Coordinates of C-alpha atoms in Angstrom, one line a residue:
M77 CA -37.7 91.3 -70.0
A78 CA -34.9 92.5 -67.7
R79 CA -37.1 92.1 -64.6
S80 CA -38.3 88.6 -65.7
R81 CA -34.6 87.6 -66.2
S82 CA -33.6 88.9 -62.8
L83 CA -36.6 87.0 -61.2
L84 CA -35.4 83.8 -62.9
L85 CA -31.8 84.3 -61.8
T86 CA -32.9 85.0 -58.2
T87 CA -35.2 82.0 -58.1
C88 CA -32.3 79.8 -59.3
T89 CA -30.0 81.3 -56.6
I90 CA -32.6 80.5 -53.8
L91 CA -33.0 77.0 -55.2
A92 CA -29.2 76.6 -55.0
I93 CA -29.2 77.8 -51.4
L94 CA -32.1 75.4 -50.5
I95 CA -30.4 72.4 -52.2
H96 CA -26.7 72.9 -51.4
G97 CA -26.9 74.9 -48.2
A98 CA -25.4 78.3 -47.4
H99 CA -22.1 77.5 -45.8
S100 CA -20.0 78.0 -48.9
F101 CA -21.1 81.5 -49.7
Y102 CA -22.9 84.5 -48.2
L103 CA -26.6 85.0 -48.6
P104 CA -27.7 88.1 -50.5
G105 CA -27.4 91.2 -48.3
V106 CA -25.6 89.4 -45.5
A107 CA -21.9 89.8 -46.6
P108 CA -20.2 92.7 -44.8
Q109 CA -18.7 95.4 -46.9
D110 CA -15.7 97.4 -45.9
F111 CA -15.4 101.1 -46.9
F112 CA -12.3 103.3 -46.8
N113 CA -12.3 107.0 -46.4
G114 CA -13.5 108.7 -49.6
A115 CA -15.2 105.5 -50.9
E116 CA -18.5 106.3 -52.6
L117 CA -21.7 105.2 -50.7
T118 CA -24.7 104.3 -52.8
V119 CA -28.0 105.5 -51.5
K120 CA -31.0 103.8 -53.0
V121 CA -34.6 104.8 -52.8
N122 CA -37.4 102.4 -52.2
K123 CA -41.2 102.6 -52.3
L124 CA -43.4 105.2 -50.6
T125 CA -45.5 103.5 -47.9
S126 CA -48.5 104.4 -45.8
I127 CA -50.1 102.5 -42.9
K128 CA -53.4 104.4 -43.8
T129 CA -53.7 103.2 -47.4
Q130 CA -51.5 100.0 -47.5
L131 CA -50.8 100.9 -51.1
P132 CA -47.1 101.3 -51.9
Y133 CA -45.9 103.7 -54.7
S134 CA -42.6 104.1 -56.5
Y135 CA -40.4 106.9 -55.1
Y136 CA -40.4 108.8 -58.4
T137 CA -44.2 109.0 -58.7
L138 CA -43.7 112.2 -56.8
P139 CA -41.6 115.0 -58.4
F140 CA -38.6 114.5 -56.2
C141 CA -35.1 115.3 -57.5
T142 CA -33.9 112.6 -60.0
P143 CA -30.5 111.3 -61.0
S144 CA -29.4 111.6 -64.6
K145 CA -30.6 108.1 -65.3
I146 CA -33.0 106.0 -63.1
V147 CA -31.8 102.4 -62.7
D148 CA -33.9 99.6 -61.2
S149 CA -32.0 97.3 -58.8
A150 CA -32.4 93.6 -59.3
E151 CA -35.5 92.3 -57.4
N152 CA -36.4 88.8 -56.2
L153 CA -39.9 87.4 -56.3
G154 CA -40.7 88.3 -52.7
E155 CA -39.7 92.0 -53.2
V156 CA -41.9 92.3 -56.3
L157 CA -44.9 90.8 -54.4
R158 CA -44.2 93.2 -51.5
G159 CA -44.3 96.2 -53.9
D160 CA -40.6 97.1 -53.3
R161 CA -39.2 99.2 -56.1
I162 CA -35.5 99.9 -55.4
E163 CA -33.9 102.5 -57.6
N164 CA -30.8 104.7 -57.5
S165 CA -31.0 108.2 -56.1
P166 CA -29.3 111.6 -56.6
Y167 CA -27.9 111.5 -53.0
T168 CA -24.2 111.1 -53.1
F169 CA -22.1 110.3 -50.0
K170 CA -18.4 109.7 -49.6
M171 CA -17.2 107.7 -46.6
G172 CA -16.1 110.1 -43.8
D173 CA -16.8 113.2 -45.9
A174 CA -19.4 115.3 -44.0
K175 CA -21.5 117.6 -46.1
M176 CA -23.5 120.6 -45.0
C177 CA -26.3 122.3 -46.8
N178 CA -25.8 120.3 -50.0
V179 CA -28.3 121.5 -52.7
L180 CA -29.9 118.7 -54.6
C181 CA -32.1 120.5 -57.0
R182 CA -34.8 123.2 -57.3
K183 CA -38.4 122.3 -58.4
T184 CA -41.3 124.6 -59.2
L185 CA -44.6 123.0 -58.6
D186 CA -47.7 123.2 -60.8
A187 CA -51.3 122.4 -59.8
K188 CA -50.9 118.7 -60.7
T189 CA -47.6 118.1 -58.8
A190 CA -48.8 120.2 -55.8
K191 CA -51.9 118.0 -55.6
A192 CA -49.8 114.8 -55.8
F193 CA -47.7 116.0 -52.8
K194 CA -50.8 117.0 -50.8
E195 CA -52.5 113.6 -51.4
K196 CA -49.4 111.8 -50.1
I197 CA -49.1 114.1 -47.1
D198 CA -52.8 113.6 -46.3
D199 CA -52.3 109.8 -46.4
E200 CA -49.2 110.0 -44.2
Y201 CA -46.8 108.5 -46.8
R202 CA -43.2 107.8 -45.8
V203 CA -40.1 107.8 -48.0
N204 CA -37.9 104.7 -47.7
M205 CA -34.2 104.7 -48.5
I206 CA -31.4 102.1 -48.2
L207 CA -27.7 102.4 -47.6
D208 CA -25.5 99.3 -47.5
N209 CA -28.7 97.3 -47.2
L210 CA -29.8 99.1 -44.1
P211 CA -33.2 100.9 -44.2
L212 CA -33.4 104.6 -43.4
V213 CA -34.9 105.2 -39.9
V214 CA -36.1 108.3 -38.0
P215 CA -35.1 108.0 -34.3
I216 CA -37.9 109.0 -32.0
Q217 CA -37.0 109.5 -28.3
R218 CA -39.3 107.9 -25.8
P219 CA -40.7 109.8 -22.8
D220 CA -38.3 107.8 -20.6
Q221 CA -35.0 109.5 -21.7
E222 CA -32.8 106.7 -20.5
S223 CA -34.4 104.1 -22.8
P224 CA -33.1 103.7 -26.3
P225 CA -35.1 105.5 -29.0
V226 CA -37.8 103.9 -31.1
Y227 CA -37.0 103.7 -34.8
Q228 CA -39.6 104.7 -37.4
L229 CA -39.0 103.2 -40.8
G230 CA -38.7 106.0 -43.4
Y231 CA -39.5 109.7 -43.0
H232 CA -42.8 111.4 -43.8
V233 CA -43.2 113.2 -47.1
G234 CA -44.5 116.2 -45.2
L235 CA -46.9 117.3 -42.6
K236 CA -50.1 119.4 -42.1
G237 CA -50.3 122.4 -39.8
Q238 CA -51.4 126.0 -39.2
Y239 CA -49.5 129.2 -38.8
S240 CA -49.9 130.8 -35.4
G241 CA -53.0 133.0 -35.4
S242 CA -54.5 131.2 -38.4
K243 CA -57.0 128.4 -38.6
E244 CA -56.4 127.5 -42.2
E245 CA -54.6 124.2 -42.5
K246 CA -51.5 124.2 -44.8
Y247 CA -49.4 121.4 -46.3
F248 CA -45.6 121.5 -45.7
I249 CA -43.0 119.3 -47.4
H250 CA -39.8 117.9 -45.8
N251 CA -37.3 119.3 -48.2
H252 CA -34.2 119.3 -46.0
L253 CA -32.8 115.9 -44.8
S254 CA -30.1 115.7 -42.1
F255 CA -28.6 112.2 -42.5
I256 CA -26.5 110.5 -39.9
V257 CA -24.3 107.6 -41.1
K258 CA -23.0 105.5 -38.2
Y259 CA -19.9 103.3 -38.8
H260 CA -17.8 100.9 -36.9
K261 CA -14.0 101.3 -37.4
D262 CA -11.8 98.4 -37.8
T263 CA -8.8 98.7 -35.4
Q264 CA -6.4 96.8 -37.6
S265 CA -7.1 98.7 -40.9
D266 CA -8.5 102.0 -41.9
S267 CA -11.7 100.5 -43.2
A268 CA -15.1 100.9 -41.7
R269 CA -18.4 99.2 -41.8
I270 CA -21.8 100.9 -41.8
V271 CA -23.9 100.1 -38.8
G272 CA -26.6 102.8 -38.9
F273 CA -28.5 105.0 -41.3
E274 CA -30.7 107.7 -39.7
V275 CA -32.3 111.0 -40.8
K276 CA -34.0 114.0 -39.3
P277 CA -36.3 115.6 -41.8
Y278 CA -37.1 119.4 -41.8
S279 CA -39.4 121.7 -43.8
V280 CA -37.5 124.8 -44.7
K281 CA -38.5 127.6 -47.1
H282 CA -35.0 128.2 -48.5
A283 CA -34.0 131.7 -49.7
Y284 CA -31.2 132.9 -52.0
E285 CA -29.9 136.3 -53.2
G286 CA -29.9 137.4 -56.8
K287 CA -30.5 135.0 -59.6
W288 CA -30.6 131.2 -59.1
S289 CA -27.5 129.4 -60.4
D290 CA -27.6 125.6 -60.9
E291 CA -23.8 125.4 -61.1
N292 CA -23.0 127.3 -57.9
P293 CA -26.2 127.7 -55.8
R294 CA -25.8 129.9 -52.6
L295 CA -28.6 129.9 -50.0
T296 CA -29.0 132.4 -47.3
T297 CA -31.1 130.0 -45.2
C298 CA -28.5 127.2 -45.2
D299 CA -24.9 128.0 -46.1
P300 CA -21.8 125.9 -45.2
H301 CA -19.5 128.8 -45.7
T302 CA -21.1 130.8 -42.9
R303 CA -21.8 127.7 -40.8
H304 CA -25.5 128.5 -41.0
T305 CA -27.3 125.1 -40.7
V306 CA -30.9 123.9 -40.5
V307 CA -31.8 123.0 -37.0
N308 CA -35.6 123.6 -37.0
S309 CA -38.6 124.1 -39.2
N310 CA -39.5 127.6 -38.1
T311 CA -40.0 128.8 -41.7
P312 CA -41.5 125.8 -43.3
Q313 CA -41.9 125.2 -47.1
E314 CA -45.5 125.2 -48.2
V315 CA -46.9 122.9 -50.9
E316 CA -49.0 125.0 -53.4
D317 CA -49.3 125.8 -57.0
K318 CA -46.2 127.7 -58.4
A319 CA -44.3 127.1 -55.2
E320 CA -40.5 127.0 -55.6
I321 CA -39.0 124.1 -53.5
I322 CA -35.2 123.7 -53.0
F323 CA -34.2 120.2 -51.8
T324 CA -31.1 120.1 -49.6
Y325 CA -29.4 117.7 -47.3
D326 CA -26.6 117.3 -44.7
V327 CA -24.7 114.2 -44.0
E328 CA -22.8 113.5 -40.8
F329 CA -20.6 110.5 -40.0
Q330 CA -20.6 109.1 -36.4
D331 CA -18.2 106.5 -35.0
S332 CA -20.2 103.7 -33.2
D333 CA -19.4 100.9 -30.8
V334 CA -22.0 98.7 -32.5
K335 CA -20.4 95.9 -34.4
W336 CA -21.5 95.0 -37.9
A337 CA -23.0 91.7 -36.8
S338 CA -25.2 93.5 -34.3
R339 CA -26.3 96.4 -36.5
W340 CA -29.9 95.1 -37.0
D341 CA -30.4 94.7 -33.2
A342 CA -31.7 98.3 -32.9
Y343 CA -34.2 97.8 -35.7
L344 CA -35.4 94.5 -34.2
L345 CA -35.5 95.8 -30.6
M346 CA -38.7 94.4 -29.0
T347 CA -40.3 96.7 -26.5
D348 CA -42.8 94.2 -25.4
D349 CA -40.9 91.1 -24.4
Q350 CA -43.0 90.7 -21.2
I351 CA -46.2 90.6 -23.3
H352 CA -44.5 87.9 -25.5
W353 CA -43.6 85.8 -22.5
F354 CA -47.2 86.2 -21.2
S355 CA -48.3 84.9 -24.6
I356 CA -46.2 81.9 -24.3
V357 CA -47.2 81.2 -20.7
N358 CA -50.9 81.6 -21.6
S359 CA -50.5 79.2 -24.4
L360 CA -48.6 76.7 -22.3
M361 CA -51.4 76.8 -19.6
I362 CA -53.9 75.9 -22.3
V363 CA -51.8 73.0 -23.5
L364 CA -51.3 71.7 -19.9
F365 CA -55.0 71.9 -19.2
L366 CA -55.8 70.0 -22.4
S367 CA -53.0 67.5 -21.9
G368 CA -54.4 66.8 -18.4
M369 CA -57.8 66.1 -20.0
V370 CA -56.3 63.9 -22.7
A371 CA -54.2 62.0 -20.1
M372 CA -57.3 61.4 -18.0
I373 CA -59.2 60.0 -20.9
M374 CA -56.3 57.9 -22.2
L375 CA -55.0 56.6 -18.9
R376 CA -58.2 56.2 -16.9
T377 CA -61.4 56.2 -19.0
L378 CA -60.0 54.4 -22.1
Y379 CA -58.0 51.9 -20.0
R380 CA -61.2 51.1 -18.1
D381 CA -63.2 50.9 -21.3
I382 CA -60.8 48.6 -23.0
S383 CA -60.5 46.4 -19.9
K384 CA -64.3 46.1 -19.7
Y385 CA -64.8 45.5 -23.4
N386 CA -62.0 42.8 -23.5
E387 CA -63.5 40.8 -20.5
L388 CA -65.5 37.7 -21.4
E389 CA -69.1 38.9 -21.6
T390 CA -72.4 37.1 -21.3
Q391 CA -74.8 37.3 -24.1
E392 CA -77.0 39.6 -22.0
E393 CA -74.1 41.9 -21.2
A394 CA -73.1 42.1 -24.9
Q395 CA -76.7 43.1 -25.8
E396 CA -76.5 45.9 -23.2
E397 CA -73.2 47.2 -24.6
T398 CA -73.0 50.9 -25.0
G399 CA -70.3 53.5 -25.8
W400 CA -67.7 53.8 -28.4
K401 CA -67.2 50.1 -28.9
L402 CA -70.9 49.8 -30.1
V403 CA -70.1 51.8 -33.3
H404 CA -67.0 49.7 -34.3
G405 CA -68.8 48.4 -37.4
D406 CA -69.4 52.0 -38.7
V407 CA -66.6 54.1 -37.4
F408 CA -64.4 53.5 -40.5
R409 CA -67.2 53.9 -43.0
P410 CA -66.1 56.4 -45.7
P411 CA -67.6 59.8 -45.1
S412 CA -69.8 61.8 -47.6
N413 CA -67.7 63.9 -50.0
S414 CA -64.7 61.8 -49.2
D415 CA -62.9 63.0 -52.3
L416 CA -63.1 66.6 -51.0
L417 CA -61.8 65.5 -47.6
C418 CA -58.8 63.9 -49.3
V419 CA -58.0 67.1 -51.2
Y420 CA -58.2 69.2 -48.1
V421 CA -56.0 66.8 -46.1
G422 CA -53.4 66.7 -48.9
T423 CA -53.4 70.6 -49.1
G424 CA -53.0 70.8 -45.3
V425 CA -50.0 68.5 -45.4
Q426 CA -48.5 70.7 -48.1
F427 CA -49.1 73.8 -45.9
F428 CA -47.7 72.1 -42.8
G429 CA -44.5 71.1 -44.6
M430 CA -44.0 74.6 -46.0
I431 CA -44.5 76.4 -42.6
L432 CA -42.3 73.9 -40.7
V433 CA -39.3 74.2 -43.2
T434 CA -39.7 78.0 -43.5
M435 CA -39.6 78.3 -39.7
I436 CA -36.5 76.1 -39.5
F437 CA -34.8 78.3 -42.1
A438 CA -35.9 81.4 -40.3
I439 CA -34.6 80.2 -36.9
L440 CA -31.2 79.4 -38.6
G441 CA -31.0 83.0 -39.8
F442 CA -31.5 82.4 -43.5
L443 CA -34.5 84.7 -43.7
S444 CA -33.2 87.8 -41.8
P445 CA -34.7 91.2 -42.7
S446 CA -31.5 92.1 -44.5
N447 CA -32.5 89.6 -47.1
R448 CA -35.5 91.6 -48.4
G449 CA -38.3 89.5 -49.8
G450 CA -36.5 86.3 -48.8
L451 CA -39.2 85.1 -46.5
M452 CA -42.0 85.4 -49.1
T453 CA -39.8 83.9 -51.9
A454 CA -38.8 80.9 -49.6
M455 CA -42.5 80.3 -48.7
L456 CA -43.6 80.3 -52.3
L457 CA -40.8 77.9 -53.4
L458 CA -41.3 75.6 -50.5
W459 CA -45.1 75.5 -51.2
V460 CA -44.3 74.4 -54.7
F461 CA -41.9 71.7 -53.7
M462 CA -44.2 70.4 -50.9
G463 CA -46.7 69.5 -53.7
I464 CA -45.2 65.9 -53.7
F465 CA -46.3 65.4 -50.1
A466 CA -49.8 66.8 -50.8
G467 CA -50.2 64.3 -53.7
Y468 CA -49.0 61.5 -51.6
A469 CA -51.2 62.2 -48.5
S470 CA -54.4 62.8 -50.6
S471 CA -53.8 59.6 -52.6
R472 CA -53.2 57.4 -49.6
L473 CA -56.4 58.6 -47.9
Y474 CA -58.3 58.2 -51.2
K475 CA -57.1 54.7 -51.7
M476 CA -58.2 53.8 -48.1
F477 CA -61.7 55.0 -49.0
K478 CA -61.6 52.5 -51.9
G479 CA -61.0 55.2 -54.6
S480 CA -59.4 54.1 -57.9
E481 CA -59.1 57.3 -59.9
W482 CA -55.9 58.7 -58.4
K483 CA -55.3 61.2 -61.3
K484 CA -58.6 62.9 -60.6
I485 CA -57.8 63.4 -56.9
A486 CA -54.3 64.6 -57.8
L487 CA -55.6 67.2 -60.2
R488 CA -58.1 68.5 -57.6
T489 CA -55.4 68.6 -54.9
A490 CA -53.0 70.5 -57.3
V491 CA -55.6 73.1 -58.5
M492 CA -58.3 73.7 -55.9
F493 CA -56.7 75.6 -53.0
P494 CA -54.2 77.6 -55.2
G495 CA -57.1 78.3 -57.7
I496 CA -59.3 79.8 -55.0
V497 CA -56.4 81.9 -53.6
S498 CA -55.3 83.0 -57.1
A499 CA -58.9 84.1 -57.9
I500 CA -59.0 86.3 -54.8
F501 CA -55.4 87.5 -55.4
F502 CA -56.3 88.4 -59.0
V503 CA -59.2 90.6 -57.9
L504 CA -57.1 92.3 -55.3
N505 CA -54.3 92.9 -57.8
A506 CA -56.8 94.4 -60.2
L507 CA -57.8 96.9 -57.5
I508 CA -54.2 97.7 -56.7
W509 CA -53.5 98.2 -60.5
G510 CA -56.4 100.5 -60.7
Q511 CA -54.8 102.7 -58.0
K512 CA -51.5 102.8 -60.1
S513 CA -49.7 101.4 -57.1
S514 CA -46.3 99.7 -57.2
G515 CA -47.9 96.9 -55.2
A516 CA -49.6 95.6 -58.3
V517 CA -47.9 92.5 -59.5
P518 CA -46.5 93.0 -63.1
F519 CA -47.3 90.6 -65.9
G520 CA -43.8 89.0 -65.9
T521 CA -44.2 88.1 -62.2
M522 CA -47.7 86.7 -62.8
F523 CA -46.2 84.5 -65.5
A524 CA -43.4 83.4 -63.1
L525 CA -46.1 82.5 -60.5
V526 CA -48.2 80.5 -63.0
F527 CA -45.0 78.7 -64.2
L528 CA -44.2 77.7 -60.6
W529 CA -47.7 76.5 -60.1
F530 CA -48.3 74.5 -63.3
G531 CA -44.7 73.9 -64.3
I532 CA -43.4 72.5 -60.9
S533 CA -46.2 72.2 -58.3
V534 CA -48.8 70.4 -60.4
P535 CA -46.3 67.8 -61.8
L536 CA -45.0 67.2 -58.2
V537 CA -48.5 66.6 -56.9
F538 CA -49.0 64.0 -59.6
V539 CA -45.7 62.3 -58.8
G540 CA -46.6 62.2 -55.1
S541 CA -50.1 60.9 -55.9
Y542 CA -48.7 58.2 -58.2
I543 CA -46.4 57.0 -55.4
G544 CA -49.2 57.0 -52.9
S545 CA -51.5 55.0 -55.3
K546 CA -48.9 52.3 -55.6
K547 CA -48.6 51.8 -51.9
P548 CA -50.9 49.1 -50.3
A549 CA -54.1 50.6 -48.9
I550 CA -54.3 51.4 -45.2
E551 CA -56.3 48.6 -43.6
D552 CA -59.0 49.4 -41.0
P553 CA -58.4 47.7 -37.6
V554 CA -62.1 46.6 -37.6
K555 CA -64.5 45.5 -40.3
T556 CA -67.2 47.8 -41.5
N557 CA -70.9 46.6 -41.6
K558 CA -72.7 46.7 -44.9
I559 CA -75.7 48.4 -43.4
P560 CA -75.1 51.6 -41.4
R561 CA -76.6 51.8 -37.9
Q562 CA -78.9 54.6 -36.9
I563 CA -77.3 57.3 -34.8
P564 CA -79.3 58.0 -31.6
E565 CA -80.6 61.4 -30.8
Q566 CA -77.8 63.5 -29.5
A567 CA -77.6 65.9 -26.5
W568 CA -77.7 69.6 -27.3
Y569 CA -74.0 70.0 -26.5
M570 CA -73.0 67.2 -28.9
N571 CA -74.7 69.1 -31.8
P572 CA -72.2 69.2 -34.7
A573 CA -72.3 73.0 -35.1
F574 CA -71.9 73.6 -31.4
S575 CA -69.0 71.2 -30.8
I576 CA -67.2 72.4 -34.0
L577 CA -67.4 76.1 -32.9
I578 CA -66.3 75.2 -29.3
G579 CA -63.4 73.2 -30.7
G580 CA -61.9 76.2 -32.5
I581 CA -61.7 78.5 -29.4
L582 CA -58.7 76.8 -27.7
P583 CA -56.4 76.6 -30.8
F584 CA -57.1 80.3 -31.5
G585 CA -56.6 81.1 -27.8
A586 CA -53.1 79.6 -28.0
V587 CA -52.0 81.9 -30.8
F588 CA -54.0 85.1 -30.7
I589 CA -51.5 87.2 -28.7
E590 CA -48.7 86.2 -31.2
L591 CA -51.2 87.0 -34.0
F592 CA -51.3 90.6 -32.7
F593 CA -47.6 91.0 -33.3
I594 CA -47.8 89.4 -36.7
L595 CA -50.6 91.7 -37.8
T596 CA -48.7 94.7 -36.5
S597 CA -45.6 93.8 -38.4
I598 CA -47.6 93.3 -41.7
W599 CA -50.0 96.2 -41.5
L600 CA -48.1 98.8 -39.5
N601 CA -44.9 98.4 -41.4
Q602 CA -42.7 97.0 -38.6
F603 CA -40.1 94.2 -38.6
Y604 CA -41.1 90.8 -37.3
Y605 CA -38.0 88.7 -36.4
I606 CA -39.0 86.7 -33.4
F607 CA -39.1 83.3 -35.1
G608 CA -38.0 81.5 -31.9
F609 CA -41.2 82.7 -30.2
L610 CA -43.2 81.9 -33.3
F611 CA -41.8 78.3 -33.6
L612 CA -42.7 77.7 -29.9
V613 CA -46.3 79.0 -30.5
F614 CA -46.6 76.8 -33.6
A615 CA -45.6 73.7 -31.6
I616 CA -48.2 74.7 -29.0
L617 CA -50.8 75.2 -31.8
I618 CA -50.1 71.6 -33.1
V619 CA -50.5 70.1 -29.6
T620 CA -53.7 72.1 -28.9
C621 CA -55.4 71.3 -32.2
A622 CA -54.5 67.6 -31.7
E623 CA -55.7 67.4 -28.1
I624 CA -59.0 69.3 -28.4
T625 CA -59.9 67.2 -31.5
I626 CA -59.2 63.9 -29.7
V627 CA -61.2 65.0 -26.6
L628 CA -64.3 66.0 -28.6
C629 CA -63.9 62.9 -30.9
Y630 CA -63.9 60.7 -27.9
F631 CA -67.1 62.3 -26.5
Q632 CA -68.7 62.0 -30.0
L633 CA -67.9 58.2 -30.3
C634 CA -69.2 57.6 -26.7
S635 CA -72.5 59.2 -27.8
E636 CA -72.6 56.5 -30.6
D637 CA -72.1 59.1 -33.3
Y638 CA -69.6 57.6 -35.8
L639 CA -69.5 60.5 -38.3
W640 CA -66.2 61.8 -37.1
W641 CA -64.2 62.2 -40.3
W642 CA -65.4 65.7 -41.3
R643 CA -66.1 66.8 -37.8
S644 CA -62.5 66.1 -36.7
Y645 CA -61.3 68.4 -39.6
L646 CA -63.8 71.1 -38.9
T647 CA -63.3 71.1 -35.1
S648 CA -59.8 72.5 -35.1
G649 CA -60.3 74.2 -38.5
S650 CA -63.0 76.4 -37.0
S651 CA -60.2 78.3 -35.3
A652 CA -59.8 80.1 -38.7
L653 CA -63.2 81.7 -38.1
Y654 CA -62.0 83.2 -34.9
L655 CA -58.9 84.4 -36.6
F656 CA -60.9 86.3 -39.2
L657 CA -63.2 87.8 -36.5
Y658 CA -60.0 88.9 -34.6
A659 CA -58.7 90.4 -37.8
T660 CA -61.9 92.3 -38.2
F661 CA -61.6 93.6 -34.6
Y662 CA -58.0 94.6 -35.2
F663 CA -59.0 96.5 -38.3
F664 CA -61.5 98.7 -36.4
T665 CA -59.4 99.2 -33.3
K666 CA -55.8 99.4 -34.5
L667 CA -55.8 100.6 -38.1
E668 CA -56.7 103.9 -39.5
I669 CA -57.6 102.7 -43.0
T670 CA -60.4 104.9 -44.5
K671 CA -60.3 104.1 -48.2
L672 CA -62.5 101.5 -49.7
V673 CA -59.8 99.9 -51.8
S674 CA -57.4 99.6 -48.8
G675 CA -60.2 98.1 -46.7
A676 CA -60.9 95.6 -49.5
L677 CA -57.2 94.7 -49.7
Y678 CA -57.0 94.1 -45.9
F679 CA -60.1 91.9 -45.7
G680 CA -59.1 90.1 -49.0
Y681 CA -55.6 89.2 -47.7
M682 CA -56.9 88.2 -44.2
L683 CA -59.5 86.0 -45.9
I684 CA -56.7 84.2 -47.7
A685 CA -54.7 83.9 -44.4
S686 CA -57.8 82.6 -42.6
Y687 CA -58.5 80.0 -45.3
A688 CA -54.9 78.8 -45.2
F689 CA -55.1 78.6 -41.3
F690 CA -58.3 76.6 -41.7
V691 CA -56.5 74.1 -44.0
L692 CA -53.5 73.8 -41.7
T693 CA -55.3 73.4 -38.4
G694 CA -58.0 71.2 -39.9
T695 CA -55.4 68.8 -41.2
I696 CA -53.6 68.6 -37.8
G697 CA -56.9 67.8 -36.0
F698 CA -57.9 65.2 -38.6
Y699 CA -54.6 63.3 -38.4
A700 CA -54.7 63.4 -34.6
C701 CA -58.3 62.0 -34.6
F702 CA -57.4 59.4 -37.3
W703 CA -54.5 58.1 -35.2
F704 CA -56.7 58.1 -32.0
T705 CA -59.6 56.1 -33.5
R706 CA -57.3 53.5 -35.1
L707 CA -55.4 53.2 -31.8
I708 CA -58.5 52.6 -29.6
Y709 CA -60.3 50.2 -32.0
S710 CA -57.2 48.1 -32.5
S711 CA -56.9 47.7 -28.7
V712 CA -60.3 46.0 -28.2
K713 CA -61.3 42.4 -29.1
I714 CA -64.2 42.5 -31.7
D715 CA -66.1 39.2 -32.2

């Protein structure tokens, strides 16, 4: 119940931000916090993550040291869907108070707990922690010593290795953590702001003299009184049945020149800006090439066609008429399965609106990584509220096709795409639940998602559809013949399947390099915060989809094939097929996933992403072609 209430409160907060703007108060996780010397710093633990399994687990699923009472932090919808489980920890820091060899607790493993640790070490799980909303990172120095270090999110639970002279592989746990808290001092006051949270993990087989004392433990391997500190893992702590593990930590405070406003820069440091610029230049070249073709068709060929068609023709010339004007009596004939086309176009409009507004919010800084789960929460809420545009678009097209049952088309628009995605998501969630992962969406969150769908999205689709049905129908620029004309035999390169598959290559080519960075951020646990690049690529995608569809639609009409409705949607929509093929290539070349469930999760989520990409690009291509055909047929005189 507590989790459901917190989800509801967070949803209301985000709604307030979206409606009223954020200028009057700080967004969650963005307000700076000042700490004075001796102030208590709260360290929280987050999920255990692995790029090998993609299955997150709660920190306390492993027998780590626990505080007296485990308390869940409030989570938003996006955090729950990401599998975040933020809880308090036994690590206690005080601002400016360095600690050395602080003993956390002592654990004696049994066969079950030793096996649990070994499994997580095998799968290369990392421990994630948070201090003042900054994630814990392990600095890794690059070969080029002058370059800034690369930051790895979280530290590994442990590692595998062999003793010198032995071939037997052993498991070792990182039981000593050397924390570094970086702070920026305010020159006008004694307060400081935290600007960095780093750790160096060690595996140390701690030793002590005499009998163990929980009240006053004294270690011989790590003792602040004798200034004996841990600097390496020469005597590592094995993970085995009946092994005694003592968990310890150091904390050091370092003054930093980095200001609080710039503290995320190190986390978001892009090492491949040149590749990104190459991506943009590559995409722009595609757009320029396509724009040149479209300009040639529009300014030369079309102008010549329209001038010729509008000249006074003799009866013999009219009989010899060929090209796109010849099919004017059939070009606006409603297609087969027109209802389904209306549904897909409406869904695409909903998707387009969601992505456009999300990117605007992201560029303005509302969805920074410090606002964990904010991106996913915003996308879900925007999808819900864009339902009104989905209903309106599908209803307007449906009415143009002489449809009269607007309620039926509204229901299909509201249910079909989310229903298919929900079915796939439910199966994937069942697989995650079977693995006892924290990534499984709990019942309360499922209820919240269903409420958003049926309580807000569906009614809004109906409202939009009602408004669309009351508008006058879009009139065709030319009349449609009662009897459809026969389509002549087409050349092999105008075959529908061939032209559709060719049409999807260029839109995919415009985005595939950026797609690499997006997949890396999702599946290799890295931050993605280059929304400026992404917005530019999105604009290029829109232009590319529109132009390639217009070019192929023109060639199709010139071949006297007037069945352009569905083909215009599928031409640019086929880029989703290439996206899924690229995702498959990425899986086998970049990822190290070996488990069947993890592989099923990857392909399941990429199938959802590809389906959404199909709906988005297909709708862009359809509307471009719709505008193009209406423009050219309204420009010629038809007897």
